[in-house]
CSV table of C-alpha atoms and ligand atoms in Angstrom, one decimal:
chain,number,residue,atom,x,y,z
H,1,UNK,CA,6.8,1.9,14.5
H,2,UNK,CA,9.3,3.4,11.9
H,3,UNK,CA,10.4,7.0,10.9
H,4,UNK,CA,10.3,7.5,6.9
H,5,UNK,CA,13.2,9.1,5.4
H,6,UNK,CA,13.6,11.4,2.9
H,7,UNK,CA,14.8,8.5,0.3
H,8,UNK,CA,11.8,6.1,0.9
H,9,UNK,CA,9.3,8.6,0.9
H,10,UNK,CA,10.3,9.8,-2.5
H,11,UNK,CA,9.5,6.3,-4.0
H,12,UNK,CA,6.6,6.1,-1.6
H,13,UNK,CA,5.0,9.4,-3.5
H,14,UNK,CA,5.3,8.1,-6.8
H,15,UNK,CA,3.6,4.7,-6.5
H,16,UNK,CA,1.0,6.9,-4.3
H,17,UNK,CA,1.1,9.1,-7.5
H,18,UNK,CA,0.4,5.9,-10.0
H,19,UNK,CA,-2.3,4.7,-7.7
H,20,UNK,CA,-3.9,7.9,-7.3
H,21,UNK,CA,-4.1,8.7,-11.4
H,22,UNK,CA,-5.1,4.7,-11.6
H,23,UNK,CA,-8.1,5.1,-9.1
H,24,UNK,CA,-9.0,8.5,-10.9
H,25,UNK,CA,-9.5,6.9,-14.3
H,26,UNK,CA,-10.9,4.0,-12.7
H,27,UNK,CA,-14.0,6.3,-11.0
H,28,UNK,CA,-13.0,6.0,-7.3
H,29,UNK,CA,-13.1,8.6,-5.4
H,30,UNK,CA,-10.6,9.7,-2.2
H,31,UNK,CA,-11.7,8.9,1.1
H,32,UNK,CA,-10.1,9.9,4.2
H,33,UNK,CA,-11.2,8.6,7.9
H,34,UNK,CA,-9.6,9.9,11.6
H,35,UNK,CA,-7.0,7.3,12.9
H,36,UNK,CA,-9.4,7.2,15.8
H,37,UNK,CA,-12.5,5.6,15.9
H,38,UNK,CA,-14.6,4.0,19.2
H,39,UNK,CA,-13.2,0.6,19.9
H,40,UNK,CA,-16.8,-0.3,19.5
H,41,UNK,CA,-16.6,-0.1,15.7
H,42,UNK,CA,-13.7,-2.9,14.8
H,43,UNK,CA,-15.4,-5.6,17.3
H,44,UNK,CA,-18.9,-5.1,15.8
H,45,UNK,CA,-17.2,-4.7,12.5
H,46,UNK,CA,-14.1,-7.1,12.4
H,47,UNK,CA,-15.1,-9.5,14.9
H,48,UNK,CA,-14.0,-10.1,18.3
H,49,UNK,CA,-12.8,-13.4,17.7
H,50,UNK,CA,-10.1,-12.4,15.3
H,51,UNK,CA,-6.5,-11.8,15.7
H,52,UNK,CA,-7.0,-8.3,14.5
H,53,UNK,CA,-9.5,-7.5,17.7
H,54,UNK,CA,-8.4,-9.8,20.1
H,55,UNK,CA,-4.8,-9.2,20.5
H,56,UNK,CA,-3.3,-6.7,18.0
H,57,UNK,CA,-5.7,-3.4,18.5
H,58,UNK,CA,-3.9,0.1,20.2
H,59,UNK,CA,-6.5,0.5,22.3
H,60,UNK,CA,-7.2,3.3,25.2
H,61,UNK,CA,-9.6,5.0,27.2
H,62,UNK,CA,-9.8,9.1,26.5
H,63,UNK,CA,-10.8,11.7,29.3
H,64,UNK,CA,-13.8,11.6,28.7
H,65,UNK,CA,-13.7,7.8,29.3
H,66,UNK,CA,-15.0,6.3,25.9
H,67,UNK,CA,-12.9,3.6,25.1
H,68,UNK,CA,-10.7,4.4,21.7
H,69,UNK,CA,-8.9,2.7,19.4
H,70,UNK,CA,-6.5,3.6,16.6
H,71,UNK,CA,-7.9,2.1,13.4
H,72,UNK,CA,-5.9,-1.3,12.6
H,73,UNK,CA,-7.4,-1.0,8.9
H,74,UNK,CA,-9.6,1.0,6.9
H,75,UNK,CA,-13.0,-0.7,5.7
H,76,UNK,CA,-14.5,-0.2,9.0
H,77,UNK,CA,-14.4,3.3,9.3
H,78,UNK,CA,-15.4,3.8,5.2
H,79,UNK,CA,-18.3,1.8,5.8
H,80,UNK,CA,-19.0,3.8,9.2
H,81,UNK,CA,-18.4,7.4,7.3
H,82,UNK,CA,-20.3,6.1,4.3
H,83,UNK,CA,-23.4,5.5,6.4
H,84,UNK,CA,-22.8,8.6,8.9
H,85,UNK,CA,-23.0,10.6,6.0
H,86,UNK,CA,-25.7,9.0,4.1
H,87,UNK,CA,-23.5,8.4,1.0
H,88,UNK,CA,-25.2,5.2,0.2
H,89,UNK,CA,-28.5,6.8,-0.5
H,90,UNK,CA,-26.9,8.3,-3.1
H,91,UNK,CA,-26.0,5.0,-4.9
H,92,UNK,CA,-23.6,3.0,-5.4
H,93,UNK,CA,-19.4,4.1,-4.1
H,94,UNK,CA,-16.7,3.6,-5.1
H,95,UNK,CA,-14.1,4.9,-2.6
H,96,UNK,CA,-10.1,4.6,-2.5
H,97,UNK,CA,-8.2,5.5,0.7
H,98,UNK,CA,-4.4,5.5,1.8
H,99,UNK,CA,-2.8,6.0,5.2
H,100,UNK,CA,-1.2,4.6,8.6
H,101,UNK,CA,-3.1,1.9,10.2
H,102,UNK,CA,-1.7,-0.1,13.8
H,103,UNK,CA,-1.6,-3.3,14.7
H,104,UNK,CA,0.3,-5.0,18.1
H,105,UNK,CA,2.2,-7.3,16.6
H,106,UNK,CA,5.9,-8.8,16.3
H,107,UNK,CA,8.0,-6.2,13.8
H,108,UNK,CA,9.8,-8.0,11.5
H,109,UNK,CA,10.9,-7.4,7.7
H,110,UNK,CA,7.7,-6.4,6.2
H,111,UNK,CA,5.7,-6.5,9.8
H,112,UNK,CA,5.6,-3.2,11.7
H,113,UNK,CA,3.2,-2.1,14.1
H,114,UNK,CA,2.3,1.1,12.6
H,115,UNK,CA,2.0,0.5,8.6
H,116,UNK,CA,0.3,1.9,5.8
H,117,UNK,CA,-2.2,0.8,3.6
H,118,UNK,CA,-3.5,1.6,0.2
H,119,UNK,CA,-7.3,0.4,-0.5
H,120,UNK,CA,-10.3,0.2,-2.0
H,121,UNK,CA,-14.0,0.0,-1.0
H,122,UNK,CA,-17.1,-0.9,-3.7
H,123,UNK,CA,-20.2,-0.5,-1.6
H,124,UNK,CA,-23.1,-1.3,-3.6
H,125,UNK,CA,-21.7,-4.2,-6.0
H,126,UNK,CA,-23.6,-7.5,-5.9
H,127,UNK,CA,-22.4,-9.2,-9.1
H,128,UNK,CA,-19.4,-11.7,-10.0
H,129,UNK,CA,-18.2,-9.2,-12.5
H,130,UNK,CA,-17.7,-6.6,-9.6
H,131,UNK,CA,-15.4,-8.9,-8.1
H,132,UNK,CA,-13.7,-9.5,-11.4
H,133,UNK,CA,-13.6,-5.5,-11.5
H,134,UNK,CA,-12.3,-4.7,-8.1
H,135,UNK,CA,-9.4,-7.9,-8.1
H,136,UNK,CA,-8.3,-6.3,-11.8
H,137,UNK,CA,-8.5,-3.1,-10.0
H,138,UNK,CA,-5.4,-3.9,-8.1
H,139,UNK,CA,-4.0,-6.5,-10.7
H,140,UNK,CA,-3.4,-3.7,-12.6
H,141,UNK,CA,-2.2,-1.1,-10.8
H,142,UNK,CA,0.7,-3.8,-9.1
H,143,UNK,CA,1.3,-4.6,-13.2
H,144,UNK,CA,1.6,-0.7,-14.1
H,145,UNK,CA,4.2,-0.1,-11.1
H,146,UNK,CA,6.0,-3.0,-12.8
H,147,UNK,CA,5.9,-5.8,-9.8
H,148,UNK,CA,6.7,-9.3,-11.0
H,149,UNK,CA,6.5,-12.7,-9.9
H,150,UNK,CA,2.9,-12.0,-8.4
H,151,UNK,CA,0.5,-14.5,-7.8
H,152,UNK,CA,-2.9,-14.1,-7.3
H,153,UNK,CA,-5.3,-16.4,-4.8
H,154,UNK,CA,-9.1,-16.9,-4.7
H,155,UNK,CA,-11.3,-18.5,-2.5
H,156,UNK,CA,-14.8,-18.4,-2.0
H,157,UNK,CA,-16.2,-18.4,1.4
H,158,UNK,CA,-19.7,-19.0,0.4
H,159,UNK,CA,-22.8,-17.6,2.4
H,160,UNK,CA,-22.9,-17.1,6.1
H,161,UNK,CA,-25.1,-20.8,5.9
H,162,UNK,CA,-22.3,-22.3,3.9
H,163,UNK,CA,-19.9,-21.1,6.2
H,164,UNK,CA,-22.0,-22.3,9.4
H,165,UNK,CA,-22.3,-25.8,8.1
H,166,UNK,CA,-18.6,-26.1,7.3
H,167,UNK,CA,-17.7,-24.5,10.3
H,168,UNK,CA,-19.4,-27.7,12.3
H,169,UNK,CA,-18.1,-29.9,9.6
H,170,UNK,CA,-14.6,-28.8,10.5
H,171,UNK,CA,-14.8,-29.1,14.4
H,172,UNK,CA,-16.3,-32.3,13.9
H,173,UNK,CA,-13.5,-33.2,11.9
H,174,UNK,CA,-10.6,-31.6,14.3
H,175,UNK,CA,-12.0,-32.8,17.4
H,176,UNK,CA,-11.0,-36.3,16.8
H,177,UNK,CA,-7.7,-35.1,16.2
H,178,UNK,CA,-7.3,-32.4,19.1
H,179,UNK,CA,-4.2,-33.6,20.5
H,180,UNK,CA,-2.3,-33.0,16.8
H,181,UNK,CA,-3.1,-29.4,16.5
H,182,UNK,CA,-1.1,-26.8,18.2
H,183,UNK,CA,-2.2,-24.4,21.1
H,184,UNK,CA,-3.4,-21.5,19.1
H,185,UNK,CA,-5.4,-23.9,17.1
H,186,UNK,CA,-6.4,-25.7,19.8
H,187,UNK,CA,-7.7,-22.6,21.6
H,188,UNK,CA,-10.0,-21.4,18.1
H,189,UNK,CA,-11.8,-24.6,17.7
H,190,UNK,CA,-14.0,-23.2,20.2
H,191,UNK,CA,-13.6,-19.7,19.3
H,192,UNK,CA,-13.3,-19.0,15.6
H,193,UNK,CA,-12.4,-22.6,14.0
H,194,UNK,CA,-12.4,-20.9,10.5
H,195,UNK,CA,-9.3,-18.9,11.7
H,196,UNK,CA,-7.2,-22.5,12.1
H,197,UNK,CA,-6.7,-22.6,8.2
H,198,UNK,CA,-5.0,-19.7,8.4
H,199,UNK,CA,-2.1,-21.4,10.9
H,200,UNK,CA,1.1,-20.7,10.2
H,201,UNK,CA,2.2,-24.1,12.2
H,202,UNK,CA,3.6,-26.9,9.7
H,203,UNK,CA,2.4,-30.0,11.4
H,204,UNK,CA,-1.1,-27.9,11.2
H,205,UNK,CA,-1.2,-27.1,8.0
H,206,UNK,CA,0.2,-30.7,7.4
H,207,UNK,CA,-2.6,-32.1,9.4
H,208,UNK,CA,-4.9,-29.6,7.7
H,209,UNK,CA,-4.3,-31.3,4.0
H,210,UNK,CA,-6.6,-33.9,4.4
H,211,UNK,CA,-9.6,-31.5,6.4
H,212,UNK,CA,-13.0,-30.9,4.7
H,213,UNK,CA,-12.6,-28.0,2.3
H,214,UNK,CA,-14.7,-25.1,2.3
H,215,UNK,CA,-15.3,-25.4,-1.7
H,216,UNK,CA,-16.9,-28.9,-1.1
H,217,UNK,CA,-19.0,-26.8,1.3
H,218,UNK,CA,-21.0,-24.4,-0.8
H,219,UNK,CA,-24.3,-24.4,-2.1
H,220,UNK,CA,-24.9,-24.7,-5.9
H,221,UNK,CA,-25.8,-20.7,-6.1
H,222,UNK,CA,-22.3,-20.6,-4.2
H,223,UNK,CA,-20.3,-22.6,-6.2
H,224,UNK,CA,-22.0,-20.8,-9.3
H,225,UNK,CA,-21.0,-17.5,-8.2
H,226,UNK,CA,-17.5,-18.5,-7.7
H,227,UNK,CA,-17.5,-20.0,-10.9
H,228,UNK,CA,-18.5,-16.9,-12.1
H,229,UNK,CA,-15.5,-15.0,-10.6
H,230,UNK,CA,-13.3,-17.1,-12.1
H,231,UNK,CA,-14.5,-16.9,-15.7
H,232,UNK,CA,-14.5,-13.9,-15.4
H,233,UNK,CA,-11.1,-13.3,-14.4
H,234,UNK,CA,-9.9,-15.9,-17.3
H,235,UNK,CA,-11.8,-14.0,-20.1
H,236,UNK,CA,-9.3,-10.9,-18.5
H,237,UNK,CA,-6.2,-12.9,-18.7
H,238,UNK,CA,-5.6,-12.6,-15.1
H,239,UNK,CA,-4.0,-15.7,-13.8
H,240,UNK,CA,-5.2,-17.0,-10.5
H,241,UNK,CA,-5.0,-20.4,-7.8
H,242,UNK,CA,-7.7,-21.6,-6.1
H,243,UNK,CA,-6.6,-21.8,-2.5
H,244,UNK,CA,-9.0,-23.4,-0.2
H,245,UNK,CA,-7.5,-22.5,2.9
H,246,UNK,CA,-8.1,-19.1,2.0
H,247,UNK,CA,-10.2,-17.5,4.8
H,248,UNK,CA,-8.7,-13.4,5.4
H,249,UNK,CA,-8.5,-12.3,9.1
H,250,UNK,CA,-11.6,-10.7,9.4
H,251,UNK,CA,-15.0,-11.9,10.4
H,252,UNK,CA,-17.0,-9.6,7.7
H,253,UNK,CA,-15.7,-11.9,4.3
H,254,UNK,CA,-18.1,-14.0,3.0
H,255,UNK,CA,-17.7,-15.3,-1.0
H,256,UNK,CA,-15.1,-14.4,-2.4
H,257,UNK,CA,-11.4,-13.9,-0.9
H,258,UNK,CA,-8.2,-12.9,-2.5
H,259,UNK,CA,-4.7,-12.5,-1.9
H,260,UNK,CA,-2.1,-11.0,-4.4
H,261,UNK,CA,1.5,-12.6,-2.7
H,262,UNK,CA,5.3,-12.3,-4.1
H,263,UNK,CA,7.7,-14.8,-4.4
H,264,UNK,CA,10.3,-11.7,-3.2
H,265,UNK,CA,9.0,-11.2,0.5
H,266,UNK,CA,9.5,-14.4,2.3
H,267,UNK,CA,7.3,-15.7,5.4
H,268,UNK,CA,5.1,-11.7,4.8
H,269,UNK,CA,4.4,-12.9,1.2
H,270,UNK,CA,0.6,-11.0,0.9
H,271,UNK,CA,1.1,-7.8,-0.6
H,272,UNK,CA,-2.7,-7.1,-0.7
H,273,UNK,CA,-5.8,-8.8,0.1
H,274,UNK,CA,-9.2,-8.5,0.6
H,275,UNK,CA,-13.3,-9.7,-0.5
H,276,UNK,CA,-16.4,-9.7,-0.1
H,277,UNK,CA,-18.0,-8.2,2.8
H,278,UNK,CA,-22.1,-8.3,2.1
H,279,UNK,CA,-22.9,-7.9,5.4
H,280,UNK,CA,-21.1,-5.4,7.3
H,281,UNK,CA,-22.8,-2.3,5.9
H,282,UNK,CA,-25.7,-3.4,7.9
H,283,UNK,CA,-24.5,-4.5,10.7
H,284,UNK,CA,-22.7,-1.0,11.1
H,285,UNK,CA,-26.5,0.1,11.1
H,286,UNK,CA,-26.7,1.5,7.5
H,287,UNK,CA,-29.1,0.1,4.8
H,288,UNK,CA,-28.4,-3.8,3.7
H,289,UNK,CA,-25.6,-3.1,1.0
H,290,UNK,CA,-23.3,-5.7,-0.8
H,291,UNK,CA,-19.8,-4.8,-1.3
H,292,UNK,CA,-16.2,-5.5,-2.0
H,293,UNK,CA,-12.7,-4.3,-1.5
H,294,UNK,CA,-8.9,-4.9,-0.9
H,295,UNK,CA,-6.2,-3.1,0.9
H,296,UNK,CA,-2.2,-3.1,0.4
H,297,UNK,CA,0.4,-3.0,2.7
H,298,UNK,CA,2.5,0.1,1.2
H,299,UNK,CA,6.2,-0.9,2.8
H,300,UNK,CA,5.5,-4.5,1.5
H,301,UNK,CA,4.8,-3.2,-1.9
H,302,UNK,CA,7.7,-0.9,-1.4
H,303,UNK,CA,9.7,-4.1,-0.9
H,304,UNK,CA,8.7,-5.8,-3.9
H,305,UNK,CA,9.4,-2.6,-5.9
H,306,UNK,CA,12.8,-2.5,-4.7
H,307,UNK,CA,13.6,-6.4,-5.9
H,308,UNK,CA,11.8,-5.7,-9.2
H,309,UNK,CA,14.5,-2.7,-9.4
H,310,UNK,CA,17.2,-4.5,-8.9
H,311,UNK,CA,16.3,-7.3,-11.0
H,312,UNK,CA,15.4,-5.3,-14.0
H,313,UNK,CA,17.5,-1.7,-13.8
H,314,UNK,CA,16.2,-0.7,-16.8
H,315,UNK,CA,12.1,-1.6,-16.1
H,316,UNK,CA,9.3,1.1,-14.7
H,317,UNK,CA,9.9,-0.8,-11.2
H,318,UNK,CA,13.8,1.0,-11.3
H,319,UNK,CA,12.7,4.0,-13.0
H,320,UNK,CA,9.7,4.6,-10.1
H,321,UNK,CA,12.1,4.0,-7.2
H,322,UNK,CA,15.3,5.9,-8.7
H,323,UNK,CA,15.8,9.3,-6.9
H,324,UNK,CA,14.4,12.4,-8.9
H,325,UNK,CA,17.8,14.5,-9.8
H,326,UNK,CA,17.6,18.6,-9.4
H,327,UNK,CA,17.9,20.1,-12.8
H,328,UNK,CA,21.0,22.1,-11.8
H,329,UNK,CA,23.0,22.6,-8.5
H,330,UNK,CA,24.5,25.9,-7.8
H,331,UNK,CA,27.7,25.9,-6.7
H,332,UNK,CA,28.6,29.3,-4.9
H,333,UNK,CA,30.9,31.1,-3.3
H,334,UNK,CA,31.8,34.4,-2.1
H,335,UNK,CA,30.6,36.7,-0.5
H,336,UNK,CA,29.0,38.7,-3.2
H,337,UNK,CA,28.2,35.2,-5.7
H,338,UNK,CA,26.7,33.7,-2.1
H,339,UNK,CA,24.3,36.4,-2.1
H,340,UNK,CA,23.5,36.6,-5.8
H,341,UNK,CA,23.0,32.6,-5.5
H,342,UNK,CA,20.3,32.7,-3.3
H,343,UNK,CA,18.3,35.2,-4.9
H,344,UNK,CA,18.9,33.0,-8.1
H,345,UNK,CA,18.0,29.4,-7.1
H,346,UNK,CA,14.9,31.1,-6.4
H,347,UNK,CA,14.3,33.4,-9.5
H,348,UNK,CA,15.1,29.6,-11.6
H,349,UNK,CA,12.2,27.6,-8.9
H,350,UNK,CA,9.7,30.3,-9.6
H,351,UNK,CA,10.5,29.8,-13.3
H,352,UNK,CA,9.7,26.1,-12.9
H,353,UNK,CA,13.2,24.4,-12.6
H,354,UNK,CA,14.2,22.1,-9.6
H,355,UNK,CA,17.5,23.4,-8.3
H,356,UNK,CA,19.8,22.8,-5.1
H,357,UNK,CA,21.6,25.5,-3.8
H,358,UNK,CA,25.2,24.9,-2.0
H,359,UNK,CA,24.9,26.5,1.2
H,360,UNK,CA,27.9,25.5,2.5
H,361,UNK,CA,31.0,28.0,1.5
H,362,UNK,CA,33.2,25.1,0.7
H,363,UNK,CA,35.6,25.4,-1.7
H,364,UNK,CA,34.4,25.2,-5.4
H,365,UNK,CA,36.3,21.7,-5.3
H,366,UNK,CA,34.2,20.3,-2.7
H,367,UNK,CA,31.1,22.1,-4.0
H,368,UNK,CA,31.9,20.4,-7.3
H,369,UNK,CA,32.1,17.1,-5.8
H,370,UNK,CA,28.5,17.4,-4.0
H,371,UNK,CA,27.0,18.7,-7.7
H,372,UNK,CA,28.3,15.3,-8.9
H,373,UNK,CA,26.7,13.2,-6.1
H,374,UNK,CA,23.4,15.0,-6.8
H,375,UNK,CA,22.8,13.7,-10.2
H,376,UNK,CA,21.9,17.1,-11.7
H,377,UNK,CA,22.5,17.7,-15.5
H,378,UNK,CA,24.2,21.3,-14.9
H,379,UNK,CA,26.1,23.1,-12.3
H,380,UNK,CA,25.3,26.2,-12.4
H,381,UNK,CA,28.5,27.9,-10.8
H,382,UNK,CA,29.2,31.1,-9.2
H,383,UNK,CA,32.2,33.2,-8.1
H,384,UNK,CA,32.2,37.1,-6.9
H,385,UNK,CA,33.5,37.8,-10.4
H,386,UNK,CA,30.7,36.4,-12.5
H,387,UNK,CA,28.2,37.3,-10.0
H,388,UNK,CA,29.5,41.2,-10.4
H,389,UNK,CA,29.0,40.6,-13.8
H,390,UNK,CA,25.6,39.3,-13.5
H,391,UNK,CA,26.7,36.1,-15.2
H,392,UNK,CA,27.3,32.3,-14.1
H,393,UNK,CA,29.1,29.3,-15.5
H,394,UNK,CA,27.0,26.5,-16.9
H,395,UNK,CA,28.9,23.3,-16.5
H,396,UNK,CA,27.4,20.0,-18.3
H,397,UNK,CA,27.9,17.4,-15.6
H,398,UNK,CA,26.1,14.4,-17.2
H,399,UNK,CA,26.4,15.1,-20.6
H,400,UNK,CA,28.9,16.0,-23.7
H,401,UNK,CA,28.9,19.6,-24.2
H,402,UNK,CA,31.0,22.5,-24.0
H,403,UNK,CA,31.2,25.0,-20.7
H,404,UNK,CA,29.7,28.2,-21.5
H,405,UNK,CA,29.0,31.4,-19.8
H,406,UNK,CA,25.7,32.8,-19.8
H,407,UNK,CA,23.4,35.8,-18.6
H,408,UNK,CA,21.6,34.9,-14.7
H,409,UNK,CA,18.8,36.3,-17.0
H,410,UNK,CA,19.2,33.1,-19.6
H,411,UNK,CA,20.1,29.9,-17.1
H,412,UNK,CA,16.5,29.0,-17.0
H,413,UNK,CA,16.0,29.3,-20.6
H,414,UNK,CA,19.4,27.3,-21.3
H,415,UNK,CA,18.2,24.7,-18.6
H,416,UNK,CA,15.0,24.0,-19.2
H,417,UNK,CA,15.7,23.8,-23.1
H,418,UNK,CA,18.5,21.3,-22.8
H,419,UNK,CA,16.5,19.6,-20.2
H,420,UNK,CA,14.2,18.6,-23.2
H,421,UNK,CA,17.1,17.1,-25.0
Y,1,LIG,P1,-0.8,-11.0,7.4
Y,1,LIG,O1,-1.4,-12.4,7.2
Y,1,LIG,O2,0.5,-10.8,6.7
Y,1,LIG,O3,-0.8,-10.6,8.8
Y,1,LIG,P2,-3.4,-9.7,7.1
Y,1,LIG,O4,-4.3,-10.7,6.6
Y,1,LIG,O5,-3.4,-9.4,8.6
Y,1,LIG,O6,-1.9,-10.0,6.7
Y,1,LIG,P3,-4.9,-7.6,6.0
Y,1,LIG,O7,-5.6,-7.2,7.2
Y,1,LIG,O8,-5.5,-8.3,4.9
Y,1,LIG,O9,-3.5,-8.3,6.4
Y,1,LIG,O10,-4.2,-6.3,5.3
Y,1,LIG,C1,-3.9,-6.1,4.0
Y,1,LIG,C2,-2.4,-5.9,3.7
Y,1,LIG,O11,-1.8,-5.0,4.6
Y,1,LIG,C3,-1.6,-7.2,3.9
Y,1,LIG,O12,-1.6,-8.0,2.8
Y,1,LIG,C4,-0.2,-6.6,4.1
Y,1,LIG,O13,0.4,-6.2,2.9
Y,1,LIG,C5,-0.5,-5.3,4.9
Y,1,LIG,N1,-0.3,-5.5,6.3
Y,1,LIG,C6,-1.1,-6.1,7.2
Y,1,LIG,N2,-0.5,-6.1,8.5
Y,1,LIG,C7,0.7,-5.5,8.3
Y,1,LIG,C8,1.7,-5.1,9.2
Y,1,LIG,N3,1.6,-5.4,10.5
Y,1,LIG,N4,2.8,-4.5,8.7
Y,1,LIG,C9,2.9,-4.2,7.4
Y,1,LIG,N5,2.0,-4.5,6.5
Y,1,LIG,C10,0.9,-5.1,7.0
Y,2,LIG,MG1,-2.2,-10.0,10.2
């Protein structure tokens, strides 16, 4: 699990920011959930043969001896609060959520075991064009933070049916080749067979090549629907692969699945992913209720960003991530100016401006060197003389303009005018 620091949180709050104003205009509304739920909820709602439930959960047993669990993602516990509170006799939601989610797994880059997540829930959408909607949904808001090289997947797992028949289709088919699969695989042909496209082994996914697809699979209505989706998408001019192998980590996805991956993150390539979940409302005991969603892994995106910065210094990626400069820094010393300096950084934040006061004592030299390093447009400077004068030096540090000495009363004015220049 990893500590955020002051640098990455500052990019952190302004794709937050970006996705926030993009969910707002897009009618989805916040959504938050404990980090605690009953371990009951993720295997009735995720499924007990997955990855996600069957070795990566952080799960305990409380005083009062109800077996706990911190939430390894987020649709679960939307879906439960949605029907707890009765949201969904209300009609259709549309609900956005961010926050920390856990999952035991190997840290690596872009793997931790306490990450966060940025999604989106649509309970109540049935049709293809909802599924158009909610993939553009997050098509977009990757495009308006200025990620490249993004590449969207789409599968469709069909109906639970389709999915049963394939299901025996593929375990007829493995069977006879047992002894060429690995252990893992091995082990889910009797478990959760589905999960065996999803192998990361390359003599698997060799082997795997010449399997039974789940496309061939589906019935007509199945194969319409999909069709559907991808019109759709087309008629958007969102580019997309069919991926057949497709299949999501969690039991509740049924139709279609998607997966937004960069070529900048190496074997953790899925920045966000997510589907169709028809089911799960009611079987987490509300009314039967279609619906859709994704969810983002935050320090994957943040990942991404960075590349896209580096590769384009001048793009929205750079300008997102680049550290927000104070409007002045106020050098300061004395022990008269030291006093007057505090009482003015805060009289110019109260009047709006963003300002870092030296605390230190340091000589003016050293003072000056730290105004540099800041990136603010002015130092505002200080010594016992001006400050008996009730005056301070305005120095330009980024900019060509002439050293001046103004009235404490007229910095904010002077700043926050040449600010707009
Ligand atoms: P992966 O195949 O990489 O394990 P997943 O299918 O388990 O991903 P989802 O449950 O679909 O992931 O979660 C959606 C997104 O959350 C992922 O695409 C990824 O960006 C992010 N994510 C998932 N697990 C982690 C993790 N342990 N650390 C960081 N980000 C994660
Ligand atoms: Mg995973």
């Amino acid at each position: 699990m990893v500590d955020l620091l002051p640098e990455t949180l500052q990019r952190w709050q302004a794709v937050e920011a970006v996705a926030r104003q993009h969910f707002l205009r897009s009618g989805f509304g916040e959504i938050r959930t404990p980090l605690l739920e009953s371990t009951d909820l993720f295997c009735r709602g995720i499924g007990e043969g997955t990855d996600v439930v069957g070795k990566e959960m952080y799960s305990f047993h409380d005083r009062g001896d109800r077996s706990c669990t911190l939430r390894p993602e987020g649709t679960a516990s939307v879906v439960r609060a949605a029907v707890q509170h009765g949201l969904l006799s209300q009609g259709a939601q549309k609900l956005w959520y961010a926050g920390p989610m856990f999952r035991y797994e190997r840290p690596q880059a872009g793997r931790q075991r306490q990450f966060h997540q940025i999604g989106v829930e649509w309970l109540g959408a049935a049709s293809a064009r909802s599924d158009v909607e909610v993939i553009a949904l997050a098509w977009d808001l990757l495009a308006q933070l200025g990620v490249g090289g993004l590449a969207l997947e789409i599968n469709s797992l069909g109906t639970s049916e389709d999915r049963q028949a394939y299901r025996a289709a593929l375990v007829a088919w493995l069977e006879q080749r047992r002894d060429q699969l690995d252990a893992d695989s091995q082990a889910r042909l009797n478990t959760n067979p589905l999960r065996i496209l999803d192998s990361k082994n390359p003599e698997t996914q060799a082997l795997l090549e010449q399997a039974p697809t789940l496309v061939d699979a589906l019935c007509p209505e199945s194969s319409q629907r999909f069709a559907a989706v991808q019109e759709g998408l087309t008629a958007l001019g969102i580019p997309f692969r069919l991926n057949d192998r497709l299949v999501r980590g969690l039991d509740y996805y049924g139709h279609t699945a998607f997966e937004i991956t960069s070529d900048q993150l190496g074997a953790q390539a899925t920045v966000c992913g997510g589907g169709r979940y028809d089911g799960l409302v009611g079987q987490l005991g509300g009314p039967a209720t279609p619906a859709i969603g994704w969810a983002l892994g935050m320090e994957r995106l943040l990942l991404v960003l960075e590349a896209a910065a580096k590769a384009d210094p001048m793009g929205p990626a750079a300008r997102l991530v680049s550290a927000r400069a104070p409007d002045a820094y106020l050098v300061n010393r004395g022990e008269r100016a030291e006093s007057v300096g505090l009482a003015l950084a805060r009289a110019l934040r109260q009047q709006g401006l963003t300002v870092e006061l030296d605390g230190s004592g340091a000589s003016f030299g050293k003072q000056f060197k730290r105004a540099d390093r800041s990136g603010a447009r002015w130092a505002v400077v200080l010594g016992d003389e001006e400050a008996e004068r009730s005056e301070a030096r305005l120095k330009p540090l980024k900019q060509q303009s002439e050293e001046s000495t103004v009235a404490l009363s007229e910095i904010a004015a002077m700043v926050g005018l040449l600010r707009c220049q």
